[in-house]
C-alpha cells in the first residue's frame, strides 16, 4: 500500500489466500492526520502492472485550539495591527466546520481589541480582523482569544511593545517649597500612551 498523504498509516503487506476468493477487507487499517484530498494505492509486489487506487477527502476534526497571527514583533505602543484567527484541530488542520463564538482579552489594560465574533460556515475556520488591535503599554503585550463558552479552545500571541516617540514632558517633585530653599524636580519624557519615552 502507498498513499499521496504523507501522514497516512496504512495496512502492512498482505498475501492473499485461496480462502479470500480474491477479496480481502482490512478493518480499521488506514488513518490520516493531514486533512485534504488523498489517495490510497494497492500494488502487487511482484507485478506492478496489477494495481488499483481510490481517491478520498480527509476531513479535519473539531477545533481544539485557536491560532492568532498578524501581530508585528516588535512594535511601538499605539501601533495598529490586523490579525487573523484560525481554528485548528488536534492535528493542526484548519477546522473548517468551526462556528464558535470567540472573545478577546489582553494583559494590556489599555489595549483596543476586536469585539466578540461568531464564526460562520463561510469563514471555513479562518477569520481576519483588519486594523483591530492596538497595544499601548510598553513591555510584553499578549492578546488572548477564547471560545465562549468552551474556554479550552483558546490561543494567544505575544509581542514586545516599545515606547513610541516623546509626546509630552512630565514634571514632578516640586511640591510646595519654602522661599529660598532649593528643591529637586524630575522631568520624564512620555509617549502618547503614557510610557516613558
PDB file of C-alpha atoms in Angstrom:
ATOM      1  CA  UNK A   1       0.000   0.000   0.000  1.00  0.00           C
ATOM      2  CA  UNK A   2       1.019   3.617  -0.599  1.00  0.00           C
ATOM      3  CA  UNK A   3      -0.676   6.997  -0.283  1.00  0.00           C
ATOM      4  CA  UNK A   4      -0.325  10.539  -1.558  1.00  0.00           C
ATOM      5  CA  UNK A   5      -0.943  11.672   2.040  1.00  0.00           C
ATOM      6  CA  UNK A   6       2.377  11.751   3.901  1.00  0.00           C
ATOM      7  CA  UNK A   7       0.610  11.279   7.249  1.00  0.00           C
ATOM      8  CA  UNK A   8      -1.152   8.057   6.235  1.00  0.00           C
ATOM      9  CA  UNK A   9      -0.967   4.915   8.360  1.00  0.00           C
ATOM     10  CA  UNK A  10      -1.607   2.000   6.013  1.00  0.00           C
ATOM     11  CA  UNK A  11      -2.043  -1.784   6.275  1.00  0.00           C
ATOM     12  CA  UNK A  12       1.051  -3.960   6.252  1.00  0.00           C
ATOM     13  CA  UNK A  13       1.909  -6.067   3.224  1.00  0.00           C
ATOM     14  CA  UNK A  14      -0.583  -8.910   2.806  1.00  0.00           C
ATOM     15  CA  UNK A  15      -0.557 -12.156   0.851  1.00  0.00           C
ATOM     16  CA  UNK A  16      -3.957 -13.258  -0.456  1.00  0.00           C
ATOM     17  CA  UNK A  17      -5.074 -16.797   0.323  1.00  0.00           C
ATOM     18  CA  UNK A  18      -7.404 -19.082  -1.582  1.00  0.00           C
ATOM     19  CA  UNK A  19      -9.934 -18.527   1.188  1.00  0.00           C
ATOM     20  CA  UNK A  20     -10.032 -14.810   0.322  1.00  0.00           C
ATOM     21  CA  UNK A  21     -11.516 -15.725  -3.069  1.00  0.00           C
ATOM     22  CA  UNK A  22      -9.951 -12.546  -4.498  1.00  0.00           C
ATOM     23  CA  UNK A  23     -11.300 -10.131  -1.857  1.00  0.00           C
ATOM     24  CA  UNK A  24      -9.833  -9.121   1.499  1.00  0.00           C
ATOM     25  CA  UNK A  25     -11.072  -6.445   3.909  1.00  0.00           C
ATOM     26  CA  UNK A  26      -8.593  -4.582   6.118  1.00  0.00           C
ATOM     27  CA  UNK A  27     -10.633  -3.442   9.135  1.00  0.00           C
ATOM     28  CA  UNK A  28      -9.730  -0.002  10.568  1.00  0.00           C
ATOM     29  CA  UNK A  29      -6.372  -0.257   8.821  1.00  0.00           C
ATOM     30  CA  UNK A  30      -5.952   3.193   7.238  1.00  0.00           C
ATOM     31  CA  UNK A  31      -5.814   6.538   9.047  1.00  0.00           C
ATOM     32  CA  UNK A  32      -4.662  10.074   8.250  1.00  0.00           C
ATOM     33  CA  UNK A  33      -3.503  13.087  10.266  1.00  0.00           C
ATOM     34  CA  UNK A  34      -3.414  15.637   7.432  1.00  0.00           C
ATOM     35  CA  UNK A  35      -6.765  16.733   6.020  1.00  0.00           C
ATOM     36  CA  UNK A  36      -7.377  17.192   2.306  1.00  0.00           C
ATOM     37  CA  UNK A  37      -7.534  15.263  -0.954  1.00  0.00           C
ATOM     38  CA  UNK A  38      -5.690  11.940  -0.704  1.00  0.00           C
ATOM     39  CA  UNK A  39      -5.282   8.643  -2.499  1.00  0.00           C
ATOM     40  CA  UNK A  40      -4.564   5.070  -1.412  1.00  0.00           C
ATOM     41  CA  UNK A  41      -2.943   2.741  -3.906  1.00  0.00           C
ATOM     42  CA  UNK A  42      -2.592  -1.034  -3.695  1.00  0.00           C
ATOM     43  CA  UNK A  43       0.068  -2.638  -5.886  1.00  0.00           C
ATOM     44  CA  UNK A  44       1.002  -6.288  -6.392  1.00  0.00           C
ATOM     45  CA  UNK A  45       4.539  -6.674  -5.063  1.00  0.00           C
ATOM     46  CA  UNK A  46       5.676  -8.958  -7.883  1.00  0.00           C
ATOM     47  CA  UNK A  47       3.799  -7.372 -10.783  1.00  0.00           C
ATOM     48  CA  UNK A  48       3.401  -3.595 -10.528  1.00  0.00           C
ATOM     49  CA  UNK A  49       1.052  -3.544 -13.505  1.00  0.00           C
ATOM     50  CA  UNK A  50      -1.559  -5.048 -11.169  1.00  0.00           C
ATOM     51  CA  UNK A  51      -2.673  -2.107  -9.061  1.00  0.00           C
ATOM     52  CA  UNK A  52      -5.636  -0.026  -8.029  1.00  0.00           C
ATOM     53  CA  UNK A  53      -6.283   3.366  -6.468  1.00  0.00           C
ATOM     54  CA  UNK A  54      -9.051   5.086  -4.550  1.00  0.00           C
ATOM     55  CA  UNK A  55      -9.418   8.862  -4.050  1.00  0.00           C
ATOM     56  CA  UNK A  56     -10.857  10.325  -0.879  1.00  0.00           C
ATOM     57  CA  UNK A  57     -11.072  13.573   1.051  1.00  0.00           C
ATOM     58  CA  UNK A  58      -9.826  13.500   4.645  1.00  0.00           C
ATOM     59  CA  UNK A  59     -11.970  15.779   6.820  1.00  0.00           C
ATOM     60  CA  UNK A  60     -10.487  17.748   9.746  1.00  0.00           C
ATOM     61  CA  UNK A  61     -11.585  17.025  13.303  1.00  0.00           C
ATOM     62  CA  UNK A  62     -13.409  19.549  15.506  1.00  0.00           C
ATOM     63  CA  UNK A  63     -11.480  22.622  16.651  1.00  0.00           C
ATOM     64  CA  UNK A  64      -9.222  22.070  19.653  1.00  0.00           C
ATOM     65  CA  UNK A  65      -7.311  25.378  19.659  1.00  0.00           C
ATOM     66  CA  UNK A  66      -7.265  28.856  18.150  1.00  0.00           C
ATOM     67  CA  UNK A  67      -4.237  30.284  16.368  1.00  0.00           C
ATOM     68  CA  UNK A  68      -3.750  34.066  16.439  1.00  0.00           C
ATOM     69  CA  UNK A  69      -1.397  35.614  13.854  1.00  0.00           C
ATOM     70  CA  UNK A  70      -0.623  39.066  12.496  1.00  0.00           C
ATOM     71  CA  UNK A  71       0.886  40.942  15.440  1.00  0.00           C
ATOM     72  CA  UNK A  72       4.124  42.631  14.320  1.00  0.00           C
ATOM     73  CA  UNK A  73       7.002  41.899  16.713  1.00  0.00           C
ATOM     74  CA  UNK A  74       8.498  44.153  17.919  1.00  0.00           C
ATOM     75  CA  UNK A  75       6.045  47.021  17.730  1.00  0.00           C
ATOM     76  CA  UNK A  76       5.621  50.569  19.002  1.00  0.00           C
ATOM     77  CA  UNK A  77       2.983  51.466  21.549  1.00  0.00           C
ATOM     78  CA  UNK A  78      -0.108  52.710  19.749  1.00  0.00           C
ATOM     79  CA  UNK A  79       0.581  50.802  16.510  1.00  0.00           C
ATOM     80  CA  UNK A  80      -2.490  49.292  14.859  1.00  0.00           C
ATOM     81  CA  UNK A  81      -2.403  45.595  13.927  1.00  0.00           C
ATOM     82  CA  UNK A  82      -4.549  43.446  11.639  1.00  0.00           C
ATOM     83  CA  UNK A  83      -4.888  39.905  12.985  1.00  0.00           C
ATOM     84  CA  UNK A  84      -6.236  36.556  11.819  1.00  0.00           C
ATOM     85  CA  UNK A  85      -7.764  33.835  13.980  1.00  0.00           C
ATOM     86  CA  UNK A  86      -7.632  30.266  12.673  1.00  0.00           C
ATOM     87  CA  UNK A  87      -9.430  27.338  14.320  1.00  0.00           C
ATOM     88  CA  UNK A  88      -7.262  24.203  14.242  1.00  0.00           C
ATOM     89  CA  UNK A  89      -7.900  20.588  15.160  1.00  0.00           C
ATOM     90  CA  UNK A  90      -5.626  18.446  17.336  1.00  0.00           C
ATOM     91  CA  UNK A  91      -3.556  17.512  14.265  1.00  0.00           C
ATOM     92  CA  UNK A  92      -3.033  21.114  13.160  1.00  0.00           C
ATOM     93  CA  UNK A  93      -5.528  21.059  10.288  1.00  0.00           C
ATOM     94  CA  UNK A  94      -7.804  24.067   9.793  1.00  0.00           C
ATOM     95  CA  UNK A  95     -11.108  23.133  11.463  1.00  0.00           C
ATOM     96  CA  UNK A  96     -13.228  24.247   8.510  1.00  0.00           C
ATOM     97  CA  UNK A  97     -16.506  23.447  10.269  1.00  0.00           C
ATOM     98  CA  UNK A  98     -15.849  25.702  13.291  1.00  0.00           C
ATOM     99  CA  UNK A  99     -18.756  28.077  14.028  1.00  0.00           C
ATOM    100  CA  UNK A 100     -17.964  29.050  17.628  1.00  0.00           C
ATOM    101  CA  UNK A 101     -18.080  32.484  19.253  1.00  0.00           C
ATOM    102  CA  UNK A 102     -14.739  33.992  20.277  1.00  0.00           C
ATOM    103  CA  UNK A 103     -13.793  36.826  22.635  1.00  0.00           C
ATOM    104  CA  UNK A 104     -10.522  38.738  23.040  1.00  0.00           C
ATOM    105  CA  UNK A 105      -8.643  39.893  26.147  1.00  0.00           C
ATOM    106  CA  UNK A 106      -5.149  41.243  26.813  1.00  0.00           C
ATOM    107  CA  UNK A 107      -2.679  41.742  29.645  1.00  0.00           C
ATOM    108  CA  UNK A 108      -2.575  45.377  28.425  1.00  0.00           C
ATOM    109  CA  UNK A 109      -5.390  47.133  30.260  1.00  0.00           C
ATOM    110  CA  UNK A 110      -5.281  49.974  27.703  1.00  0.00           C
ATOM    111  CA  UNK A 111      -5.462  47.755  24.611  1.00  0.00           C
ATOM    112  CA  UNK A 112      -8.020  48.144  21.845  1.00  0.00           C
ATOM    113  CA  UNK A 113      -9.335  44.724  20.795  1.00  0.00           C
ATOM    114  CA  UNK A 114     -11.910  43.308  18.362  1.00  0.00           C
ATOM    115  CA  UNK A 115     -15.460  42.796  19.570  1.00  0.00           C
ATOM    116  CA  UNK A 116     -16.794  39.299  20.223  1.00  0.00           C
ATOM    117  CA  UNK A 117     -17.259  37.421  16.945  1.00  0.00           C
ATOM    118  CA  UNK A 118     -19.184  34.313  15.874  1.00  0.00           C
ATOM    119  CA  UNK A 119     -17.602  32.314  13.050  1.00  0.00           C
ATOM    120  CA  UNK A 120     -19.877  31.476  10.137  1.00  0.00           C
ATOM    121  CA  UNK A 121     -19.839  28.461   7.825  1.00  0.00           C
ATOM    122  CA  UNK A 122     -18.434  30.749   5.112  1.00  0.00           C
ATOM    123  CA  UNK A 123     -15.356  31.518   7.245  1.00  0.00           C
ATOM    124  CA  UNK A 124     -14.195  27.881   6.874  1.00  0.00           C
ATOM    125  CA  UNK A 125     -12.385  28.170  10.206  1.00  0.00           C
ATOM    126  CA  UNK A 126     -10.430  31.363   9.386  1.00  0.00           C
ATOM    127  CA  UNK A 127     -11.411  34.998  10.024  1.00  0.00           C
ATOM    128  CA  UNK A 128      -9.397  38.210   9.564  1.00  0.00           C
ATOM    129  CA  UNK A 129      -9.844  41.284  11.756  1.00  0.00           C
ATOM    130  CA  UNK A 130      -8.495  44.286   9.851  1.00  0.00           C
ATOM    131  CA  UNK A 131      -6.869  47.163  11.803  1.00  0.00           C
ATOM    132  CA  UNK A 132      -8.399  45.869  15.032  1.00  0.00           C
ATOM    133  CA  UNK A 133      -5.680  45.550  17.714  1.00  0.00           C
ATOM    134  CA  UNK A 134      -3.723  48.344  19.410  1.00  0.00           C
ATOM    135  CA  UNK A 135      -1.396  47.691  22.352  1.00  0.00           C
ATOM    136  CA  UNK A 136      -0.362  50.755  24.340  1.00  0.00           C
ATOM    137  CA  UNK A 137       1.635  49.575  27.363  1.00  0.00           C
ATOM    138  CA  UNK A 138       5.389  49.070  26.879  1.00  0.00           C
ATOM    139  CA  UNK A 139       6.731  45.605  27.696  1.00  0.00           C
ATOM    140  CA  UNK A 140       5.470  42.192  26.643  1.00  0.00           C
ATOM    141  CA  UNK A 141       1.983  42.570  25.248  1.00  0.00           C
ATOM    142  CA  UNK A 142      -0.196  39.475  24.938  1.00  0.00           C
ATOM    143  CA  UNK A 143      -3.530  39.091  23.198  1.00  0.00           C
ATOM    144  CA  UNK A 144      -5.684  36.137  24.254  1.00  0.00           C
ATOM    145  CA  UNK A 145      -8.584  34.645  22.301  1.00  0.00           C
ATOM    146  CA  UNK A 146     -11.031  32.096  23.715  1.00  0.00           C
ATOM    147  CA  UNK A 147     -14.132  30.284  22.569  1.00  0.00           C
ATOM    148  CA  UNK A 148     -17.185  31.272  24.570  1.00  0.00           C
ATOM    149  CA  UNK A 149     -18.207  29.123  26.442  1.00  0.00           C
ATOM    150  CA  UNK A 150     -15.608  26.413  25.569  1.00  0.00           C
ATOM    151  CA  UNK A 151     -12.561  28.127  27.093  1.00  0.00           C
ATOM    152  CA  UNK A 152     -10.289  25.132  26.442  1.00  0.00           C
ATOM    153  CA  UNK A 153     -10.442  26.171  22.771  1.00  0.00           C
ATOM    154  CA  UNK A 154      -8.096  29.124  23.009  1.00  0.00           C
ATOM    155  CA  UNK A 155      -4.924  30.740  21.772  1.00  0.00           C
ATOM    156  CA  UNK A 156      -2.624  33.687  22.364  1.00  0.00           C
ATOM    157  CA  UNK A 157       0.147  35.733  20.795  1.00  0.00           C
ATOM    158  CA  UNK A 158       2.788  37.895  22.471  1.00  0.00           C
ATOM    159  CA  UNK A 159       4.994  40.700  21.156  1.00  0.00           C
ATOM    160  CA  UNK A 160       7.439  43.224  22.545  1.00  0.00           C
ATOM    161  CA  UNK A 161       5.861  46.680  22.727  1.00  0.00           C
ATOM    162  CA  UNK A 162       8.378  49.532  22.715  1.00  0.00           C
ATOM    163  CA  UNK A 163       7.572  53.129  23.709  1.00  0.00           C
ATOM    164  CA  UNK A 164       6.893  55.466  20.818  1.00  0.00           C
ATOM    165  CA  UNK A 165       8.470  58.929  20.467  1.00  0.00           C
ATOM    166  CA  UNK A 166       8.131  61.519  23.216  1.00  0.00           C
ATOM    167  CA  UNK A 167       4.847  63.425  23.108  1.00  0.00           C
ATOM    168  CA  UNK A 168       4.912  65.196  26.483  1.00  0.00           C
ATOM    169  CA  UNK A 169       7.176  66.086  29.410  1.00  0.00           C
ATOM    170  CA  UNK A 170       6.043  65.272  32.951  1.00  0.00           C
ATOM    171  CA  UNK A 171       7.453  67.432  35.747  1.00  0.00           C
ATOM    172  CA  UNK A 172       7.310  66.046  39.314  1.00  0.00           C
ATOM    173  CA  UNK A 173       8.909  66.644  42.696  1.00  0.00           C
ATOM    174  CA  UNK A 174       8.382  70.401  43.038  1.00  0.00           C
ATOM    175  CA  UNK A 175       5.844  70.170  45.857  1.00  0.00           C
ATOM    176  CA  UNK A 176       5.310  73.382  47.868  1.00  0.00           C
ATOM    177  CA  UNK A 177       8.862  74.634  48.566  1.00  0.00           C
ATOM    178  CA  UNK A 178       9.684  77.320  51.101  1.00  0.00           C
ATOM    179  CA  UNK A 179      11.037  80.601  49.844  1.00  0.00           C
ATOM    180  CA  UNK A 180      14.792  80.461  49.371  1.00  0.00           C
ATOM    181  CA  UNK A 181      15.007  76.680  49.899  1.00  0.00           C
ATOM    182  CA  UNK A 182      16.196  74.555  46.949  1.00  0.00           C
ATOM    183  CA  UNK A 183      14.244  71.510  45.857  1.00  0.00           C
ATOM    184  CA  UNK A 184      14.607  68.652  43.365  1.00  0.00           C
ATOM    185  CA  UNK A 185      12.474  68.175  40.302  1.00  0.00           C
ATOM    186  CA  UNK A 186      12.237  65.276  37.846  1.00  0.00           C
ATOM    187  CA  UNK A 187      11.367  65.604  34.186  1.00  0.00           C
ATOM    188  CA  UNK A 188      10.122  62.465  32.447  1.00  0.00           C
ATOM    189  CA  UNK A 189       9.548  62.219  28.705  1.00  0.00           C
ATOM    190  CA  UNK A 190       6.410  60.220  27.928  1.00  0.00           C
ATOM    191  CA  UNK A 191       4.898  58.958  24.692  1.00  0.00           C
ATOM    192  CA  UNK A 192       1.270  59.408  23.666  1.00  0.00           C
ATOM    193  CA  UNK A 193       0.294  56.250  25.582  1.00  0.00           C
ATOM    194  CA  UNK A 194       1.965  57.378  28.829  1.00  0.00           C
ATOM    195  CA  UNK A 195       5.022  55.115  28.584  1.00  0.00           C
ATOM    196  CA  UNK A 196       8.435  56.512  29.472  1.00  0.00           C
ATOM    197  CA  UNK A 197       9.982  57.516  26.156  1.00  0.00           C
TER     198      UNK A 197
END
